[in-house]
mmCIF file of C-alpha atoms and ligand atoms in Angstrom:
data_model
loop_
_atom_site.group_PDB
_atom_site.id
_atom_site.type_symbol
_atom_site.label_atom_id
_atom_site.label_comp_id
_atom_site.label_asym_id
_atom_site.label_seq_id
_atom_site.Cartn_x
_atom_site.Cartn_y
_atom_site.Cartn_z
ATOM 1 C CA MET A 1 98.445 12.105 202.830
ATOM 2 C CA LYS A 2 96.430 9.156 201.588
ATOM 3 C CA ALA A 3 95.465 8.244 198.058
ATOM 4 C CA SER A 4 94.594 4.950 196.435
ATOM 5 C CA PRO A 5 97.397 3.180 194.555
ATOM 6 C CA ALA A 6 95.409 3.703 191.335
ATOM 7 C CA ALA A 7 95.151 7.454 191.993
ATOM 8 C CA GLN A 8 98.888 7.536 192.681
ATOM 9 C CA ARG A 9 99.583 5.717 189.422
ATOM 10 C CA SER A 10 97.576 8.299 187.495
ATOM 11 C CA LEU A 11 100.223 10.820 188.624
ATOM 12 C CA LEU A 12 102.733 8.824 186.570
ATOM 13 C CA ASP A 13 100.534 9.298 183.499
ATOM 14 C CA LEU A 14 100.353 13.011 184.280
ATOM 15 C CA GLN A 15 104.134 13.148 184.665
ATOM 16 C CA THR A 16 104.524 11.440 181.263
ATOM 17 C CA VAL A 17 102.274 14.060 179.672
ATOM 18 C CA ASP A 18 104.134 16.909 181.417
ATOM 19 C CA THR A 19 107.519 15.509 180.362
ATOM 20 C CA ASN A 20 106.253 15.387 176.783
ATOM 21 C CA VAL A 21 104.931 18.963 177.030
ATOM 22 C CA SER A 22 108.400 20.134 178.169
ATOM 23 C CA ARG A 23 110.087 18.160 175.411
ATOM 24 C CA VAL A 24 107.813 19.528 172.682
ATOM 25 C CA ALA A 25 108.094 23.095 174.030
ATOM 26 C CA HIS A 26 111.883 22.754 174.060
ATOM 27 C CA ARG A 27 111.857 21.514 170.456
ATOM 28 C CA LYS A 28 109.616 24.415 169.471
ATOM 29 C CA ASN A 29 112.036 26.940 170.982
ATOM 30 C CA ASN A 30 115.076 25.263 169.469
ATOM 31 C CA LEU A 31 114.042 24.504 165.911
ATOM 32 C CA PRO A 32 117.248 24.397 163.815
ATOM 33 C CA GLU A 33 115.824 27.081 161.508
ATOM 34 C CA ILE A 34 115.815 29.626 164.359
ATOM 35 C CA ALA A 35 119.620 29.667 164.675
ATOM 36 C CA ALA A 36 120.079 29.463 160.898
ATOM 37 C CA ILE A 37 117.793 32.471 160.363
ATOM 38 C CA ALA A 38 119.584 34.476 163.072
ATOM 39 C CA ALA A 39 122.953 33.811 161.393
ATOM 40 C CA LEU A 40 121.627 34.779 157.948
ATOM 41 C CA VAL A 41 120.024 37.943 159.305
ATOM 42 C CA VAL A 42 123.439 38.988 160.667
ATOM 43 C CA ASP A 43 124.884 38.383 157.178
ATOM 44 C CA ARG A 44 122.063 40.342 155.584
ATOM 45 C CA ASP A 45 122.500 43.275 157.957
ATOM 46 C CA ALA A 46 126.189 43.456 156.986
ATOM 47 C CA LEU A 47 125.242 43.198 153.313
ATOM 48 C CA ARG A 48 122.705 46.005 153.688
ATOM 49 C CA GLY A 49 125.325 48.215 155.291
ATOM 50 C CA ARG A 50 127.515 47.645 152.230
ATOM 51 C CA LEU A 51 124.546 48.196 149.939
ATOM 52 C CA ALA A 52 123.923 51.650 151.462
ATOM 53 C CA THR A 53 127.565 52.637 150.908
ATOM 54 C CA GLU A 54 127.474 51.345 147.342
ATOM 55 C CA LEU A 55 124.223 53.158 146.602
ATOM 56 C CA GLY A 56 125.892 56.318 147.928
ATOM 57 C CA ALA A 57 128.687 55.862 145.360
ATOM 58 C CA VAL A 58 126.105 55.437 142.554
ATOM 59 C CA GLU A 59 124.238 58.564 143.663
ATOM 60 C CA ASP A 60 127.474 60.565 143.911
ATOM 61 C CA ALA A 61 128.395 59.582 140.354
ATOM 62 C CA ARG A 62 124.902 60.490 139.110
ATOM 63 C CA THR A 63 125.130 63.893 140.797
ATOM 64 C CA ASP A 64 128.569 64.505 139.241
ATOM 65 C CA LEU A 65 127.258 63.455 135.856
ATOM 66 C CA SER A 66 124.254 65.764 135.920
ATOM 67 C CA ARG A 67 126.451 68.653 137.085
ATOM 68 C CA ILE A 68 128.779 68.079 134.114
ATOM 69 C CA GLU A 69 125.800 67.780 131.739
ATOM 70 C CA SER A 70 124.422 71.102 132.893
ATOM 71 C CA ASP A 71 127.900 72.658 132.520
ATOM 72 C CA VAL A 72 128.005 71.318 128.954
ATOM 73 C CA ALA A 73 124.570 72.841 128.286
ATOM 74 C CA VAL A 74 125.805 76.222 129.521
ATOM 75 C CA VAL A 75 128.903 76.017 127.280
ATOM 76 C CA ASP A 76 126.736 74.932 124.308
ATOM 77 C CA SER A 77 124.414 77.873 124.707
ATOM 78 C CA ARG A 78 127.382 80.259 124.918
ATOM 79 C CA ILE A 79 128.883 78.730 121.778
ATOM 80 C CA LYS A 80 125.530 79.168 120.013
ATOM 81 C CA ARG A 81 125.217 82.768 121.223
ATOM 82 C CA ASP A 82 128.817 83.678 120.244
ATOM 83 C CA THR A 83 128.457 81.974 116.846
ATOM 84 C CA GLU A 84 125.307 84.011 116.126
ATOM 85 C CA ARG A 85 126.993 87.207 117.297
ATOM 86 C CA LEU A 86 130.022 86.452 115.148
ATOM 87 C CA ALA A 87 127.810 85.966 112.078
ATOM 88 C CA GLY A 88 126.103 89.287 112.712
ATOM 89 C CA SER A 89 129.198 91.228 113.736
ATOM 90 C CA SER A 90 130.580 93.978 111.543
ATOM 91 C CA SER A 91 133.390 94.947 113.892
ATOM 92 C CA ALA A 92 136.755 93.255 113.310
ATOM 93 C CA LYS A 93 137.710 93.809 116.959
ATOM 94 C CA ASP A 94 134.488 92.169 118.247
ATOM 95 C CA ALA A 95 134.963 89.320 115.772
ATOM 96 C CA THR A 96 138.459 88.618 117.087
ATOM 97 C CA ALA A 97 137.260 88.665 120.676
ATOM 98 C CA LEU A 98 134.353 86.330 119.843
ATOM 99 C CA GLU A 99 136.610 83.937 117.906
ATOM 100 C CA SER A 100 139.012 83.782 120.813
ATOM 101 C CA GLU A 101 136.165 83.124 123.237
ATOM 102 C CA LEU A 102 134.816 80.398 120.941
ATOM 103 C CA VAL A 103 138.232 78.681 120.968
ATOM 104 C CA SER A 104 138.352 78.697 124.756
ATOM 105 C CA LEU A 105 134.703 77.546 124.948
ATOM 106 C CA SER A 106 135.371 74.590 122.690
ATOM 107 C CA ARG A 107 138.440 73.665 124.777
ATOM 108 C CA ARG A 108 136.265 73.866 127.898
ATOM 109 C CA LYS A 109 133.671 71.656 126.214
ATOM 110 C CA GLU A 110 136.290 69.062 125.333
ATOM 111 C CA ASN A 111 137.499 68.989 128.938
ATOM 112 C CA LEU A 112 133.928 68.616 130.175
ATOM 113 C CA GLU A 113 133.308 65.766 127.742
ATOM 114 C CA ASP A 114 136.453 63.964 128.939
ATOM 115 C CA ALA A 115 135.280 64.376 132.522
ATOM 116 C CA GLU A 116 131.798 63.202 131.541
ATOM 117 C CA LEU A 117 133.222 60.013 130.029
ATOM 118 C CA GLU A 118 135.218 59.359 133.168
ATOM 119 C CA VAL A 119 132.184 59.848 135.415
ATOM 120 C CA MET A 120 130.052 57.626 133.165
ATOM 121 C CA GLU A 121 132.626 54.850 133.537
ATOM 122 C CA ARG A 122 132.664 55.372 137.289
ATOM 123 C CA LEU A 123 128.862 55.295 137.381
ATOM 124 C CA GLU A 124 128.749 52.088 135.350
ATOM 125 C CA ALA A 125 131.265 50.401 137.664
ATOM 126 C CA ALA A 126 129.418 51.612 140.785
ATOM 127 C CA GLU A 127 126.093 50.372 139.389
ATOM 128 C CA ALA A 128 127.625 46.965 138.652
ATOM 129 C CA VAL A 129 128.980 46.626 142.200
ATOM 130 C CA TYR A 130 125.665 47.778 143.662
ATOM 131 C CA GLY A 131 123.714 45.421 141.392
ATOM 132 C CA GLU A 132 125.786 42.441 142.506
ATOM 133 C CA THR A 133 125.280 43.216 146.191
ATOM 134 C CA ALA A 134 121.563 43.842 145.620
ATOM 135 C CA ALA A 135 121.290 40.425 143.932
ATOM 136 C CA SER A 136 123.021 38.784 146.928
ATOM 137 C CA ASP A 137 120.585 40.589 149.217
ATOM 138 C CA THR A 138 117.644 39.284 147.185
ATOM 139 C CA SER A 139 118.834 35.683 147.272
ATOM 140 C CA LEU A 140 119.701 35.902 150.967
ATOM 141 C CA SER A 141 116.235 37.296 151.694
ATOM 142 C CA ALA A 142 114.664 34.479 149.699
ATOM 143 C CA ARG A 143 116.678 31.912 151.701
ATOM 144 C CA ILE A 144 115.580 33.560 154.960
ATOM 145 C CA ALA A 145 111.940 33.529 153.825
ATOM 146 C CA GLU A 146 112.233 29.797 152.999
ATOM 147 C CA LEU A 147 113.683 29.052 156.432
ATOM 148 C CA GLU A 148 110.975 31.164 158.083
ATOM 149 C CA ALA A 149 108.306 29.180 156.257
ATOM 150 C CA THR A 150 109.908 25.890 157.380
ATOM 151 C CA ARG A 151 110.216 27.216 160.939
ATOM 152 C CA ASP A 152 106.565 28.331 160.965
ATOM 153 C CA ALA A 153 105.388 24.963 159.624
ATOM 154 C CA GLY A 154 107.473 23.220 162.300
ATOM 155 C CA ARG A 155 106.003 25.454 164.986
ATOM 156 C CA ALA A 156 102.474 24.788 163.759
ATOM 157 C CA ASP A 157 103.084 21.004 163.930
ATOM 158 C CA LEU A 158 104.461 21.284 167.453
ATOM 159 C CA ASP A 159 101.597 23.569 168.481
ATOM 160 C CA ARG A 160 99.176 20.856 167.396
ATOM 161 C CA GLU A 161 101.140 18.319 169.475
ATOM 162 C CA LEU A 162 101.023 20.682 172.446
ATOM 163 C CA GLU A 163 97.284 21.169 172.058
ATOM 164 C CA ALA A 164 96.739 17.397 172.037
ATOM 165 C CA LEU A 165 98.946 17.037 175.121
ATOM 166 C CA GLU A 166 97.095 19.838 176.899
ATOM 167 C CA ALA A 167 93.799 18.129 176.121
ATOM 168 C CA SER A 168 94.956 14.816 177.577
ATOM 169 C CA ARG A 169 96.420 16.676 180.553
ATOM 170 C CA SER A 170 93.091 18.369 181.268
ATOM 171 C CA SER A 171 91.171 15.111 181.163
ATOM 172 C CA LEU A 172 93.760 13.433 183.407
ATOM 173 C CA VAL A 173 93.780 16.301 185.905
ATOM 174 C CA SER A 174 89.984 16.173 186.192
ATOM 175 C CA THR A 175 90.259 12.627 187.585
ATOM 176 C CA ILE A 176 92.900 13.401 190.216
ATOM 177 C CA ASP A 177 92.095 14.413 193.751
ATOM 178 C CA GLU A 178 92.953 18.029 194.470
ATOM 179 C CA SER A 179 95.323 17.515 197.412
ATOM 180 C CA LEU A 180 97.239 14.836 195.489
ATOM 181 C CA LEU A 181 97.464 17.176 192.529
ATOM 182 C CA THR A 182 98.713 19.981 194.769
ATOM 183 C CA ALA A 183 101.494 17.738 196.106
ATOM 184 C CA TYR A 184 102.406 16.841 192.535
ATOM 185 C CA GLU A 185 102.452 20.452 191.316
ATOM 186 C CA ARG A 186 104.395 21.680 194.320
ATOM 187 C CA SER A 187 107.184 19.193 193.683
ATOM 188 C CA ARG A 188 107.105 19.801 189.943
ATOM 189 C CA THR A 189 107.542 23.553 190.475
ATOM 190 C CA ARG A 190 110.455 22.960 192.827
ATOM 191 C CA SER A 191 112.428 20.209 191.097
ATOM 192 C CA GLY A 192 110.801 19.767 187.707
ATOM 193 C CA TYR A 193 109.367 16.360 188.708
ATOM 194 C CA GLY A 194 105.893 15.893 190.127
ATOM 195 C CA ALA A 195 105.849 12.126 190.393
ATOM 196 C CA ALA A 196 108.205 9.241 189.759
ATOM 197 C CA LEU A 197 108.029 5.499 189.664
ATOM 198 C CA LEU A 198 110.037 3.797 192.364
ATOM 199 C CA ARG A 199 111.810 1.055 190.475
ATOM 200 C CA ALA A 200 114.203 -1.387 192.140
ATOM 201 C CA GLY A 201 114.422 0.996 195.080
ATOM 202 C CA THR A 202 115.471 3.924 192.850
ATOM 203 C CA CYS A 203 113.582 7.191 192.224
ATOM 204 C CA GLY A 204 112.732 7.379 188.525
ATOM 205 C CA ALA A 205 113.079 11.184 188.549
ATOM 206 C CA CYS A 206 116.385 11.966 190.269
ATOM 207 C CA THR A 207 117.746 8.357 190.125
ATOM 208 C CA MET A 208 118.582 8.313 193.820
ATOM 209 C CA THR A 209 118.528 4.822 195.324
ATOM 210 C CA LEU A 210 116.808 4.668 198.669
ATOM 211 C CA THR A 211 118.779 3.135 201.522
ATOM 212 C CA GLY A 212 118.614 2.769 205.266
ATOM 213 C CA ASN A 213 115.793 4.544 207.006
ATOM 214 C CA ASP A 214 114.360 5.960 203.754
ATOM 215 C CA LEU A 215 113.996 2.456 202.333
ATOM 216 C CA ALA A 216 112.611 1.157 205.610
ATOM 217 C CA THR A 217 109.994 3.951 205.658
ATOM 218 C CA VAL A 218 108.891 3.136 202.121
ATOM 219 C CA ARG A 219 108.751 -0.605 202.865
ATOM 220 C CA SER A 220 106.642 -0.179 205.942
ATOM 221 C CA ALA A 221 104.247 2.352 204.397
ATOM 222 C CA VAL A 222 100.756 1.138 203.599
ATOM 223 C CA SER A 223 99.854 1.141 199.909
ATOM 224 C CA ASP A 224 97.588 4.211 200.104
ATOM 225 C CA GLU A 225 100.181 6.315 201.919
ATOM 226 C CA VAL A 226 101.518 9.025 199.582
ATOM 227 C CA LEU A 227 105.324 8.993 199.734
ATOM 228 C CA SER A 228 107.781 11.453 198.355
ATOM 229 C CA CYS A 229 111.396 11.124 197.284
ATOM 230 C CA PRO A 230 113.679 12.454 200.051
ATOM 231 C CA GLU A 231 116.014 13.805 197.367
ATOM 232 C CA CYS A 232 113.841 15.511 194.704
ATOM 233 C CA GLY A 233 110.468 15.616 196.437
ATOM 234 C CA ALA A 234 108.575 13.806 193.647
ATOM 235 C CA VAL A 235 105.619 11.689 194.710
ATOM 236 C CA LEU A 236 107.111 8.187 194.775
ATOM 237 C CA VAL A 237 104.676 5.804 193.168
ATOM 238 C CA ARG A 238 105.029 2.147 194.073
ATOM 239 C CA THR A 239 104.128 -0.673 191.707
ATOM 240 C CA GLU A 240 105.156 -4.308 191.424
ATOM 241 C CA GLU A 241 108.342 -2.991 189.745
ATOM 242 C CA SER A 242 109.375 -1.116 192.852
ATOM 243 C CA GLY A 243 111.436 -4.008 194.223
ATOM 244 C CA LEU A 244 110.365 -3.585 197.825
HETATM 245 ZN ZN1 LIG B 301 113.847 11.641 193.423
#
């Protein structure tokens, strides 16, 4: 294939742009915030698992408490009913039975109140534990949101860089002959390098130094002959730095 030395040199500019595109894309995919967020999300997931268990303990205590409160209400209404009956009773036998029931009701009420106190303490402790974990969850979420904002700002900056690179790539590509561009793209797809400067007899892409027949071929080639690196396939561009 033939192409003017100037056209061949424009492939080096294209390679510079493409190398920068890869570099910026790599930075975009490896922003430090990405790994930091992933680690914090793992922490938060664990915290949320704990939070669910702790909320369960709070709810259990609340259920126990309301059951005891309704038991107390039942006992209170019986005490009220028996007290009224006792006041209106004219039978000594009924009065004795009611008095005895009132004694056992008030003992039952005392027991319920002791249990109520115990459950209230348990509820308070469970709420404190839950509250602490919930606060950790809130601050962890805030930290994650901060990192996400930094990550997004970083991505936006790099997207602007990529857009600028794509624009200069398009204008460069429009000046390059199609068959030369095809040779460039074919090699770039295969080895990652489309074109390389031959400097002091060495390929600037794969750093192989040409010797023997390869070097002889390059030396004898006319300046508009398009050469490629025997190692990586990149279009080898010759300049005064090539050391031929
Ligand atoms: Zn090479």
